[in-house]
PDB file of C-alpha atoms in Angstrom:
ATOM      1  CA  MET A   1      -0.139   0.186  -0.102  1.00 48.00           C
ATOM      2  CA  SER A   2       1.567   3.235  -0.268  1.00 46.00           C
ATOM      3  CA  ARG A   3      -0.020   6.605   0.008  1.00 50.00           C
ATOM      4  CA  PRO A   4       0.123  11.022  -1.117  1.00 46.00           C
ATOM      5  CA  ASN A   5       2.045  13.127   0.927  1.00 48.00           C
ATOM      6  CA  ARG A   6      -0.669  14.636   1.960  1.00 51.00           C
ATOM      7  CA  MET A   7       0.775  15.096   5.615  1.00 62.00           C
ATOM      8  CA  LEU A   8       0.934  19.029   5.657  1.00 73.00           C
ATOM      9  CA  ARG A   9      -1.742  20.778   5.929  1.00 78.00           C
ATOM     10  CA  GLU A  10      -2.194  24.201   5.510  1.00 85.00           C
ATOM     11  CA  THR A  11      -3.205  25.897   8.838  1.00 89.00           C
ATOM     12  CA  ASN A  12      -6.187  26.559   9.855  1.00 92.00           C
ATOM     13  CA  ASP A  13      -8.823  27.488  12.680  1.00 94.00           C
ATOM     14  CA  GLU A  14      -9.602  24.693  13.636  1.00 93.00           C
ATOM     15  CA  ALA A  15      -5.488  23.717  13.588  1.00 94.00           C
ATOM     16  CA  ARG A  16      -5.261  27.463  15.960  1.00 96.00           C
ATOM     17  CA  ALA A  17      -7.776  25.829  18.561  1.00 96.00           C
ATOM     18  CA  VAL A  18      -6.049  22.683  18.732  1.00 95.00           C
ATOM     19  CA  GLY A  19      -2.321  24.459  19.690  1.00 96.00           C
ATOM     20  CA  GLN A  20      -3.711  27.123  21.491  1.00 97.00           C
ATOM     21  CA  ASP A  21      -5.850  24.291  24.029  1.00 96.00           C
ATOM     22  CA  LEU A  22      -3.040  21.561  24.011  1.00 97.00           C
ATOM     23  CA  LEU A  23      -0.529  24.385  25.274  1.00 97.00           C
ATOM     24  CA  ARG A  24      -2.947  25.850  27.766  1.00 96.00           C
ATOM     25  CA  GLN A  25      -3.745  22.933  29.156  1.00 95.00           C
ATOM     26  CA  ALA A  26      -0.610  21.042  29.661  1.00 95.00           C
ATOM     27  CA  ARG A  27       0.456  20.259  32.861  1.00 94.00           C
ATOM     28  CA  PHE A  28       3.831  18.481  31.981  1.00 95.00           C
ATOM     29  CA  GLY A  29       5.947  18.178  29.124  1.00 97.00           C
ATOM     30  CA  ALA A  30       8.468  16.375  26.977  1.00 98.00           C
ATOM     31  CA  LEU A  31      11.550  18.916  26.557  1.00 98.00           C
ATOM     32  CA  GLY A  32      14.426  18.541  24.576  1.00 98.00           C
ATOM     33  CA  VAL A  33      16.940  19.391  24.496  1.00 98.00           C
ATOM     34  CA  ILE A  34      20.970  19.034  23.476  1.00 98.00           C
ATOM     35  CA  CYS A  35      23.272  17.101  26.103  1.00 95.00           C
ATOM     36  CA  PRO A  36      26.288  19.418  26.651  1.00 93.00           C
ATOM     37  CA  ASP A  37      28.606  15.697  27.592  1.00 90.00           C
ATOM     38  CA  SER A  38      27.374  13.739  24.290  1.00 91.00           C
ATOM     39  CA  GLY A  39      26.255  16.765  22.152  1.00 94.00           C
ATOM     40  CA  GLY A  40      23.403  14.518  21.338  1.00 97.00           C
ATOM     41  CA  PRO A  41      19.572  15.321  21.937  1.00 98.00           C
ATOM     42  CA  MET A  42      18.502  14.446  25.496  1.00 98.00           C
ATOM     43  CA  VAL A  43      14.377  14.732  26.905  1.00 98.00           C
ATOM     44  CA  SER A  44      13.491  14.811  30.224  1.00 97.00           C
ATOM     45  CA  ARG A  45      10.360  14.879  31.713  1.00 96.00           C
ATOM     46  CA  VAL A  46       9.246  19.025  33.353  1.00 97.00           C
ATOM     47  CA  SER A  47       6.333  20.583  34.084  1.00 96.00           C
ATOM     48  CA  VAL A  48       4.173  23.282  32.834  1.00 97.00           C
ATOM     49  CA  CYS A  49       1.979  26.105  32.889  1.00 97.00           C
ATOM     50  CA  THR A  50       1.957  29.501  30.725  1.00 97.00           C
ATOM     51  CA  ASP A  51       2.570  32.631  31.806  1.00 96.00           C
ATOM     52  CA  ALA A  52      -0.208  35.738  30.981  1.00 95.00           C
ATOM     53  CA  GLU A  53       1.629  36.139  27.719  1.00 95.00           C
ATOM     54  CA  GLY A  54       0.312  32.232  27.387  1.00 96.00           C
ATOM     55  CA  GLN A  55       4.676  30.918  26.923  1.00 98.00           C
ATOM     56  CA  PRO A  56       5.012  27.966  28.205  1.00 98.00           C
ATOM     57  CA  ILE A  57       7.337  27.998  32.142  1.00 98.00           C
ATOM     58  CA  ILE A  58       8.789  25.243  33.077  1.00 98.00           C
ATOM     59  CA  LEU A  59      10.691  24.583  37.213  1.00 97.00           C
ATOM     60  CA  VAL A  60      13.623  23.517  36.438  1.00 96.00           C
ATOM     61  CA  SER A  61      16.377  22.143  39.078  1.00 94.00           C
ATOM     62  CA  GLU A  62      20.227  23.765  38.826  1.00 94.00           C
ATOM     63  CA  LEU A  63      20.498  20.429  39.948  1.00 90.00           C
ATOM     64  CA  SER A  64      20.154  18.829  37.123  1.00 92.00           C
ATOM     65  CA  LEU A  65      21.137  18.253  33.595  1.00 93.00           C
ATOM     66  CA  HIS A  66      18.405  19.295  31.529  1.00 96.00           C
ATOM     67  CA  THR A  67      18.893  22.823  33.007  1.00 97.00           C
ATOM     68  CA  ARG A  68      22.661  22.560  32.320  1.00 96.00           C
ATOM     69  CA  ALA A  69      21.759  21.695  29.564  1.00 97.00           C
ATOM     70  CA  LEU A  70      20.188  24.280  28.945  1.00 98.00           C
ATOM     71  CA  ASN A  71      22.631  27.105  30.453  1.00 97.00           C
ATOM     72  CA  ASP A  72      24.545  25.337  27.639  1.00 97.00           C
ATOM     73  CA  ASN A  73      22.074  26.046  24.918  1.00 98.00           C
ATOM     74  CA  PRO A  74      18.983  27.785  25.680  1.00 98.00           C
ATOM     75  CA  THR A  75      17.621  26.053  21.846  1.00 98.00           C
ATOM     76  CA  CYS A  76      15.089  24.100  22.770  1.00 98.00           C
ATOM     77  CA  SER A  77      11.914  21.647  22.480  1.00 98.00           C
ATOM     78  CA  LEU A  78       9.504  20.860  24.085  1.00 98.00           C
ATOM     79  CA  LEU A  79       6.081  18.611  23.440  1.00 98.00           C
ATOM     80  CA  VAL A  80       2.708  18.832  24.474  1.00 97.00           C
ATOM     81  CA  GLY A  81      -0.337  16.497  24.344  1.00 94.00           C
ATOM     82  CA  GLU A  82      -0.510  13.402  26.043  1.00 84.00           C
ATOM     83  CA  PRO A  83      -2.322  10.173  24.700  1.00 82.00           C
ATOM     84  CA  GLY A  84      -5.083   8.742  27.060  1.00 73.00           C
ATOM     85  CA  SER A  85      -3.667   5.013  28.361  1.00 72.00           C
ATOM     86  CA  ARG A  86      -5.726   2.953  25.988  1.00 74.00           C
ATOM     87  CA  GLY A  87      -5.978   3.398  21.694  1.00 79.00           C
ATOM     88  CA  ASP A  88      -3.883   4.245  19.441  1.00 85.00           C
ATOM     89  CA  PRO A  89      -0.912   6.205  20.849  1.00 85.00           C
ATOM     90  CA  LEU A  90      -1.143   8.558  17.057  1.00 87.00           C
ATOM     91  CA  ILE A  91      -4.687   8.795  17.584  1.00 86.00           C
ATOM     92  CA  HIS A  92      -3.838  11.997  19.648  1.00 91.00           C
ATOM     93  CA  PRO A  93      -3.310  15.137  18.819  1.00 94.00           C
ATOM     94  CA  ARG A  94       0.112  16.529  19.995  1.00 96.00           C
ATOM     95  CA  LEU A  95       2.176  20.198  19.868  1.00 98.00           C
ATOM     96  CA  THR A  96       5.799  20.138  19.290  1.00 98.00           C
ATOM     97  CA  LEU A  97       7.285  23.598  19.980  1.00 98.00           C
ATOM     98  CA  GLN A  98      10.531  25.132  19.343  1.00 98.00           C
ATOM     99  CA  CYS A  99      11.297  26.905  21.666  1.00 98.00           C
ATOM    100  CA  GLN A 100      14.634  29.540  23.184  1.00 98.00           C
ATOM    101  CA  ALA A 101      14.863  29.154  27.039  1.00 98.00           C
ATOM    102  CA  GLU A 102      15.456  32.435  28.659  1.00 98.00           C
ATOM    103  CA  GLU A 103      15.296  33.116  32.638  1.00 97.00           C
ATOM    104  CA  ALA A 104      12.240  35.008  34.287  1.00 96.00           C
ATOM    105  CA  ASP A 105      11.539  35.924  37.630  1.00 96.00           C
ATOM    106  CA  LYS A 106      10.215  33.268  40.158  1.00 97.00           C
ATOM    107  CA  ASP A 107       8.509  35.492  42.472  1.00 97.00           C
ATOM    108  CA  GLY A 108       6.411  37.352  39.789  1.00 96.00           C
ATOM    109  CA  ILE A 109       5.408  33.004  38.749  1.00 97.00           C
ATOM    110  CA  LYS A 110       5.051  31.923  42.001  1.00 98.00           C
ATOM    111  CA  THR A 111       0.811  32.151  41.943  1.00 97.00           C
ATOM    112  CA  ILE A 112       0.438  31.135  39.144  1.00 97.00           C
ATOM    113  CA  TYR A 113       2.811  28.541  38.895  1.00 97.00           C
ATOM    114  CA  LEU A 114       1.260  27.326  42.486  1.00 97.00           C
ATOM    115  CA  SER A 115      -2.094  27.322  41.230  1.00 96.00           C
ATOM    116  CA  ARG A 116      -1.328  25.286  38.430  1.00 95.00           C
ATOM    117  CA  HIS A 117       0.831  23.029  40.830  1.00 95.00           C
ATOM    118  CA  PRO A 118      -0.481  23.266  43.728  1.00 95.00           C
ATOM    119  CA  LYS A 119       2.028  20.087  45.567  1.00 94.00           C
ATOM    120  CA  ALA A 120       5.083  22.455  43.788  1.00 95.00           C
ATOM    121  CA  ALA A 121       4.808  24.462  46.678  1.00 96.00           C
ATOM    122  CA  LEU A 122       6.735  22.264  48.922  1.00 94.00           C
ATOM    123  CA  TYR A 123       9.845  23.004  46.740  1.00 95.00           C
ATOM    124  CA  PHE A 124       8.797  25.668  44.276  1.00 97.00           C
ATOM    125  CA  ASP A 125      11.462  27.416  46.908  1.00 97.00           C
ATOM    126  CA  PHE A 126      14.016  26.128  47.114  1.00 96.00           C
ATOM    127  CA  THR A 127      17.527  28.152  45.865  1.00 96.00           C
ATOM    128  CA  ASP A 128      18.739  25.324  43.263  1.00 95.00           C
ATOM    129  CA  PHE A 129      15.395  26.177  41.551  1.00 96.00           C
ATOM    130  CA  VAL A 130      14.768  28.155  38.828  1.00 98.00           C
ATOM    131  CA  ILE A 131      12.476  29.170  36.578  1.00 98.00           C
ATOM    132  CA  ARG A 132      12.812  29.194  32.669  1.00 98.00           C
ATOM    133  CA  ARG A 133      10.198  31.065  30.012  1.00 98.00           C
ATOM    134  CA  LEU A 134      10.864  28.729  26.589  1.00 98.00           C
ATOM    135  CA  ARG A 135      10.267  31.462  24.328  1.00 98.00           C
ATOM    136  CA  VAL A 136       8.085  29.417  21.147  1.00 98.00           C
ATOM    137  CA  THR A 137       9.665  30.370  17.753  1.00 97.00           C
ATOM    138  CA  SER A 138       7.972  27.860  16.152  1.00 97.00           C
ATOM    139  CA  ALA A 139       5.434  25.062  16.403  1.00 97.00           C
ATOM    140  CA  HIS A 140       4.157  21.833  14.739  1.00 96.00           C
ATOM    141  CA  LEU A 141       0.984  20.331  15.197  1.00 96.00           C
ATOM    142  CA  ASN A 142      -0.040  16.583  14.850  1.00 94.00           C
ATOM    143  CA  GLY A 143      -3.867  16.251  15.264  1.00 86.00           C
ATOM    144  CA  GLY A 144      -3.871  12.940  14.466  1.00 81.00           C
ATOM    145  CA  PHE A 145      -2.840  11.356  11.121  1.00 75.00           C
ATOM    146  CA  GLY A 146      -3.385  13.099   7.928  1.00 73.00           C
ATOM    147  CA  LYS A 147      -4.297  16.387  10.412  1.00 83.00           C
ATOM    148  CA  ALA A 148      -0.125  18.178  10.719  1.00 90.00           C
ATOM    149  CA  SER A 149      -0.006  22.015  10.152  1.00 93.00           C
ATOM    150  CA  PHE A 150       2.715  24.381  10.933  1.00 95.00           C
ATOM    151  CA  LEU A 151       2.221  26.846  13.100  1.00 96.00           C
ATOM    152  CA  THR A 152       3.556  30.379  14.203  1.00 97.00           C
ATOM    153  CA  PRO A 153       3.821  32.408  17.798  1.00 97.00           C
ATOM    154  CA  GLY A 154       0.530  34.018  16.367  1.00 97.00           C
ATOM    155  CA  ASP A 155      -0.879  30.942  15.293  1.00 96.00           C
ATOM    156  CA  LEU A 156      -0.790  29.853  19.088  1.00 97.00           C
ATOM    157  CA  ALA A 157      -2.199  33.660  20.273  1.00 93.00           C
ATOM    158  CA  LEU A 158       1.584  34.894  22.073  1.00 94.00           C
ATOM    159  CA  ALA A 159       2.293  38.490  21.919  1.00 67.00           C
TER     160      ALA A 159
ATOM    161  CA  MET B   1      16.043  26.772  51.282  1.00 47.00           C
ATOM    162  CA  SER B   2      18.888  25.182  50.558  1.00 46.00           C
ATOM    163  CA  ARG B   3      19.736  21.622  50.463  1.00 49.00           C
ATOM    164  CA  PRO B   4      22.350  19.137  49.775  1.00 46.00           C
ATOM    165  CA  ASN B   5      23.561  17.650  45.626  1.00 48.00           C
ATOM    166  CA  ARG B   6      22.366  14.299  46.147  1.00 51.00           C
ATOM    167  CA  MET B   7      20.839  13.797  42.634  1.00 62.00           C
ATOM    168  CA  LEU B   8      22.730  11.061  41.625  1.00 73.00           C
ATOM    169  CA  ARG B   9      22.439   8.195  43.198  1.00 78.00           C
ATOM    170  CA  GLU B  10      24.543   5.183  42.471  1.00 85.00           C
ATOM    171  CA  THR B  11      22.868   2.802  40.573  1.00 89.00           C
ATOM    172  CA  ASN B  12      21.012  -0.175  42.825  1.00 92.00           C
ATOM    173  CA  ASP B  13      18.825  -3.246  42.145  1.00 94.00           C
ATOM    174  CA  GLU B  14      15.649  -1.322  43.117  1.00 93.00           C
ATOM    175  CA  ALA B  15      16.923   1.360  39.824  1.00 94.00           C
ATOM    176  CA  ARG B  16      17.175  -1.732  37.278  1.00 96.00           C
ATOM    177  CA  ALA B  17      14.638  -3.150  38.490  1.00 96.00           C
ATOM    178  CA  VAL B  18      12.705   0.085  37.553  1.00 95.00           C
ATOM    179  CA  GLY B  19      14.562   1.398  34.571  1.00 96.00           C
ATOM    180  CA  GLN B  20      13.850  -2.252  33.461  1.00 97.00           C
ATOM    181  CA  ASP B  21      10.006  -1.873  33.526  1.00 96.00           C
ATOM    182  CA  LEU B  22       9.646   1.339  32.014  1.00 97.00           C
ATOM    183  CA  LEU B  23      11.677   0.345  29.157  1.00 97.00           C
ATOM    184  CA  ARG B  24       9.128  -3.090  28.395  1.00 96.00           C
ATOM    185  CA  GLN B  25       6.125  -1.278  29.689  1.00 95.00           C
ATOM    186  CA  ALA B  26       6.499   1.601  26.885  1.00 95.00           C
ATOM    187  CA  ARG B  27       3.411   1.928  25.072  1.00 94.00           C
ATOM    188  CA  PHE B  28       4.617   5.714  23.270  1.00 95.00           C
ATOM    189  CA  GLY B  29       7.207   7.448  24.245  1.00 97.00           C
ATOM    190  CA  ALA B  30       8.765  11.483  23.380  1.00 98.00           C
ATOM    191  CA  LEU B  31      11.269  10.258  20.398  1.00 98.00           C
ATOM    192  CA  GLY B  32      13.758  13.778  20.938  1.00 98.00           C
ATOM    193  CA  VAL B  33      15.646  14.236  17.511  1.00 98.00           C
ATOM    194  CA  ILE B  34      18.214  16.717  15.231  1.00 98.00           C
ATOM    195  CA  CYS B  35      16.005  18.253  13.169  1.00 95.00           C
ATOM    196  CA  PRO B  36      17.965  18.950  10.028  1.00 93.00           C
ATOM    197  CA  ASP B  37      16.556  22.213   9.009  1.00 90.00           C
ATOM    198  CA  SER B  38      17.420  24.433  12.562  1.00 91.00           C
ATOM    199  CA  GLY B  39      20.417  21.892  14.089  1.00 94.00           C
ATOM    200  CA  GLY B  40      17.736  22.762  16.861  1.00 97.00           C
ATOM    201  CA  PRO B  41      16.633  19.581  19.626  1.00 98.00           C
ATOM    202  CA  MET B  42      12.785  17.904  18.244  1.00 98.00           C
ATOM    203  CA  VAL B  43      10.375  16.435  20.562  1.00 98.00           C
ATOM    204  CA  SER B  44       7.706  14.517  19.343  1.00 97.00           C
ATOM    205  CA  ARG B  45       5.056  10.812  19.711  1.00 96.00           C
ATOM    206  CA  VAL B  46       6.113   7.623  18.321  1.00 97.00           C
ATOM    207  CA  SER B  47       4.646   4.560  19.318  1.00 96.00           C
ATOM    208  CA  VAL B  48       7.060   2.287  20.985  1.00 97.00           C
ATOM    209  CA  CYS B  49       7.518  -1.347  21.521  1.00 97.00           C
ATOM    210  CA  THR B  50      10.651  -3.655  22.419  1.00 97.00           C
ATOM    211  CA  ASP B  51      11.651  -6.520  19.789  1.00 96.00           C
ATOM    212  CA  ALA B  52      13.639  -9.545  21.687  1.00 95.00           C
ATOM    213  CA  GLU B  53      16.898  -7.950  22.771  1.00 95.00           C
ATOM    214  CA  GLY B  54      13.911  -5.358  24.733  1.00 96.00           C
ATOM    215  CA  GLN B  55      15.379  -2.607  22.326  1.00 98.00           C
ATOM    216  CA  PRO B  56      12.800  -0.504  21.776  1.00 98.00           C
ATOM    217  CA  ILE B  57      11.196  -0.361  18.434  1.00 98.00           C
ATOM    218  CA  ILE B  58       8.895   2.588  16.694  1.00 98.00           C
ATOM    219  CA  LEU B  59       7.246   2.421  12.953  1.00 97.00           C
ATOM    220  CA  VAL B  60       7.306   5.952  11.732  1.00 96.00           C
ATOM    221  CA  SER B  61       6.474   7.415   9.005  1.00 94.00           C
ATOM    222  CA  GLU B  62       9.049   8.030   5.549  1.00 94.00           C
ATOM    223  CA  LEU B  63       6.731  11.292   5.579  1.00 90.00           C
ATOM    224  CA  SER B  64       7.376  12.546   9.375  1.00 92.00           C
ATOM    225  CA  LEU B  65       9.757  15.514   9.976  1.00 93.00           C
ATOM    226  CA  HIS B  66      11.883  13.448  12.304  1.00 96.00           C
ATOM    227  CA  THR B  67      12.121  10.248  10.435  1.00 97.00           C
ATOM    228  CA  ARG B  68      14.277  11.948   8.081  1.00 96.00           C
ATOM    229  CA  ALA B  69      15.959  14.520  11.002  1.00 97.00           C
ATOM    230  CA  LEU B  70      16.980   9.712  12.325  1.00 98.00           C
ATOM    231  CA  ASN B  71      17.804   9.400   8.627  1.00 97.00           C
ATOM    232  CA  ASP B  72      19.732  12.643   8.840  1.00 97.00           C
ATOM    233  CA  ASN B  73      21.704  11.978  11.861  1.00 98.00           C
ATOM    234  CA  PRO B  74      21.125   8.282  13.453  1.00 98.00           C
ATOM    235  CA  THR B  75      21.748   9.749  17.335  1.00 98.00           C
ATOM    236  CA  CYS B  76      18.313  10.480  19.220  1.00 98.00           C
ATOM    237  CA  SER B  77      16.374  10.762  22.685  1.00 98.00           C
ATOM    238  CA  LEU B  78      13.134   8.726  23.491  1.00 98.00           C
ATOM    239  CA  LEU B  79      11.820   9.325  26.665  1.00 98.00           C
ATOM    240  CA  VAL B  80       9.480   6.617  28.349  1.00 97.00           C
ATOM    241  CA  GLY B  81       7.169   6.603  31.396  1.00 94.00           C
ATOM    242  CA  GLU B  82       4.496   8.665  31.577  1.00 84.00           C
ATOM    243  CA  PRO B  83       3.332  10.310  34.752  1.00 82.00           C
ATOM    244  CA  GLY B  84      -0.976   9.847  36.296  1.00 73.00           C
ATOM    245  CA  SER B  85      -3.434  12.727  35.377  1.00 72.00           C
ATOM    246  CA  ARG B  86      -3.191  13.813  38.745  1.00 74.00           C
ATOM    247  CA  GLY B  87      -0.642  15.043  41.243  1.00 79.00           C
ATOM    248  CA  ASP B  88       2.465  16.234  40.951  1.00 84.00           C
ATOM    249  CA  PRO B  89       3.775  15.145  37.368  1.00 85.00           C
ATOM    250  CA  LEU B  90       7.328  15.611  38.775  1.00 87.00           C
ATOM    251  CA  ILE B  91       7.108  12.117  40.864  1.00 86.00           C
ATOM    252  CA  HIS B  92       5.736   9.217  38.425  1.00 90.00           C
ATOM    253  CA  PRO B  93       9.186   7.770  37.636  1.00 94.00           C
ATOM    254  CA  ARG B  94      10.077   7.924  33.807  1.00 96.00           C
ATOM    255  CA  LEU B  95      13.763   6.627  32.291  1.00 97.00           C
ATOM    256  CA  THR B  96      15.676   9.164  28.918  1.00 98.00           C
ATOM    257  CA  LEU B  97      17.460   6.732  26.823  1.00 98.00           C
ATOM    258  CA  GLN B  98      20.197   8.008  24.719  1.00 98.00           C
ATOM    259  CA  CYS B  99      20.294   5.755  21.319  1.00 98.00           C
ATOM    260  CA  GLN B 100      21.505   5.579  17.840  1.00 98.00           C
ATOM    261  CA  ALA B 101      18.190   4.902  15.718  1.00 98.00           C
ATOM    262  CA  GLU B 102      19.109   1.766  13.031  1.00 98.00           C
ATOM    263  CA  GLU B 103      17.025   0.185  10.390  1.00 97.00           C
ATOM    264  CA  ALA B 104      15.446  -2.908  11.239  1.00 96.00           C
ATOM    265  CA  ASP B 105      13.628  -5.967   9.421  1.00 96.00           C
ATOM    266  CA  LYS B 106       9.276  -4.779   9.415  1.00 97.00           C
ATOM    267  CA  ASP B 107       8.034  -7.746   8.115  1.00 97.00           C
ATOM    268  CA  GLY B 108      10.207  -9.798  11.820  1.00 96.00           C
ATOM    269  CA  ILE B 109       9.179  -7.457  14.188  1.00 97.00           C
ATOM    270  CA  LYS B 110       5.573  -7.471  12.809  1.00 98.00           C
ATOM    271  CA  THR B 111       3.908 -10.206  15.210  1.00 97.00           C
ATOM    272  CA  ILE B 112       5.385  -8.301  18.085  1.00 97.00           C
ATOM    273  CA  TYR B 113       4.595  -4.500  17.177  1.00 97.00           C
ATOM    274  CA  LEU B 114       0.794  -5.647  16.722  1.00 97.00           C
ATOM    275  CA  SER B 115       0.258  -7.477  19.503  1.00 96.00           C
ATOM    276  CA  ARG B 116       1.553  -4.666  21.383  1.00 95.00           C
ATOM    277  CA  HIS B 117      -0.800  -2.105  18.842  1.00 95.00           C
ATOM    278  CA  PRO B 118      -4.034  -4.168  17.128  1.00 95.00           C
ATOM    279  CA  LYS B 119      -5.186  -0.583  15.687  1.00 94.00           C
ATOM    280  CA  ALA B 120      -1.684   0.056  13.773  1.00 95.00           C
ATOM    281  CA  ALA B 121      -2.605  -2.841  11.675  1.00 96.00           C
ATOM    282  CA  LEU B 122      -4.532  -0.101  10.080  1.00 94.00           C
ATOM    283  CA  TYR B 123      -1.674   1.388   7.887  1.00 95.00           C
ATOM    284  CA  PHE B 124       1.653  -0.953   9.346  1.00 97.00           C
ATOM    285  CA  ASP B 125       1.738  -2.675   5.596  1.00 97.00           C
ATOM    286  CA  PHE B 126       1.655   1.140   4.716  1.00 96.00           C
ATOM    287  CA  THR B 127       4.986   1.748   2.464  1.00 96.00           C
ATOM    288  CA  ASP B 128       6.217   4.516   3.853  1.00 95.00           C
ATOM    289  CA  PHE B 129       5.825   3.377   7.261  1.00 96.00           C
ATOM    290  CA  VAL B 130       9.720   1.769   8.318  1.00 98.00           C
ATOM    291  CA  ILE B 131      11.148   0.372  11.896  1.00 98.00           C
ATOM    292  CA  ARG B 132      13.599   2.356  13.507  1.00 98.00           C
ATOM    293  CA  ARG B 133      15.375   0.270  16.502  1.00 98.00           C
ATOM    294  CA  LEU B 134      16.454   2.783  18.551  1.00 98.00           C
ATOM    295  CA  ARG B 135      19.489   1.090  20.568  1.00 98.00           C
ATOM    296  CA  VAL B 136      19.986   1.725  23.741  1.00 98.00           C
ATOM    297  CA  THR B 137      23.705   3.235  24.878  1.00 97.00           C
ATOM    298  CA  SER B 138      22.653   4.913  27.938  1.00 97.00           C
ATOM    299  CA  ALA B 139      20.192   5.848  29.915  1.00 97.00           C
ATOM    300  CA  HIS B 140      19.022   8.336  33.070  1.00 96.00           C
ATOM    301  CA  LEU B 141      16.107   6.954  35.647  1.00 96.00           C
ATOM    302  CA  ASN B 142      14.449  10.123  37.364  1.00 94.00           C
ATOM    303  CA  GLY B 143      12.945   7.698  39.739  1.00 86.00           C
ATOM    304  CA  GLY B 144      11.341  10.638  41.367  1.00 81.00           C
ATOM    305  CA  PHE B 145      13.058  13.473  43.722  1.00 75.00           C
ATOM    306  CA  GLY B 146      15.710  12.473  45.182  1.00 73.00           C
ATOM    307  CA  LYS B 147      15.821   9.189  43.404  1.00 83.00           C
ATOM    308  CA  ALA B 148      19.107  10.011  39.927  1.00 90.00           C
ATOM    309  CA  SER B 149      20.830   6.581  38.744  1.00 93.00           C
ATOM    310  CA  PHE B 150      22.383   6.388  35.335  1.00 95.00           C
ATOM    311  CA  LEU B 151      21.827   2.871  33.825  1.00 96.00           C
ATOM    312  CA  THR B 152      24.327   1.128  30.964  1.00 97.00           C
ATOM    313  CA  PRO B 153      22.425  -1.085  28.743  1.00 97.00           C
ATOM    314  CA  GLY B 154      23.560  -4.509  31.097  1.00 97.00           C
ATOM    315  CA  ASP B 155      21.745  -2.242  33.746  1.00 96.00           C
ATOM    316  CA  LEU B 156      18.457  -1.726  31.612  1.00 97.00           C
ATOM    317  CA  ALA B 157      19.519  -6.472  30.927  1.00 94.00           C
ATOM    318  CA  LEU B 158      19.770  -5.246  27.083  1.00 94.00           C
ATOM    319  CA  ALA B 159      21.774  -7.832  25.481  1.00 68.00           C
TER     320      ALA B 159
END
């Protein structure tokens, strides 16, 4: 069986709405960074919320390898949108973000972050935990088979 | 509040068992590749099973960006182990694998793959879908706060 290459769709309002929902509702994601030791990609779990601009925010420990990697090279990627526990994992929509990590004010985001992640109150104030804003530069929505679209920061309603 | 840097533990049998379980039970994961266009990391969702050696196997379309990326640079990373829908996403154990993608025989893996992903029978035979074995070179287990360990392929019981 072969099929035509029509996986990439023109971006439409449905794709924009799905992408915006996936980003705003994300409680966690898979962060891809360049490993400073190997130079290869490295994926790890991060907790996520979005700030007033809608940009993804992560709280990470400076003792962790991913934070060291971001400090070394801020170009990163964040995958959000999780499959359910049943059925084909690939039918569930997900959003791949390309981002530039930047430092952000920890006190300024505390209320928003803890409203999204109340249990993080246990460690939010640890001095080794820092905030990074993952400023989105582009995005790729996979809304399920045959439903892929590129999205701009504007498509995601980011400032 | 500050705390000592004791996030990385010596690898023990508990860490090996948790890592092995996470890999064998994974139905999907987050694949990190180097994007051939930007040179930055890119994370996407993949369906996963393990082959007779225990190595992770993915079924991907040659029309997709991650497959093009793997063809260009086979060094990649796979995150497995998903949080539940409640509570702190960071308390759930997860495993970051560093891998080298290699071509693998599609017919040879079909029975194993479809036993794990029965709904993939709808597209397994499409000619643009190919199998990649993600041969594990090293791994990093995060078993929850303060429970991080490096694991070798041997620790994961890989041949």
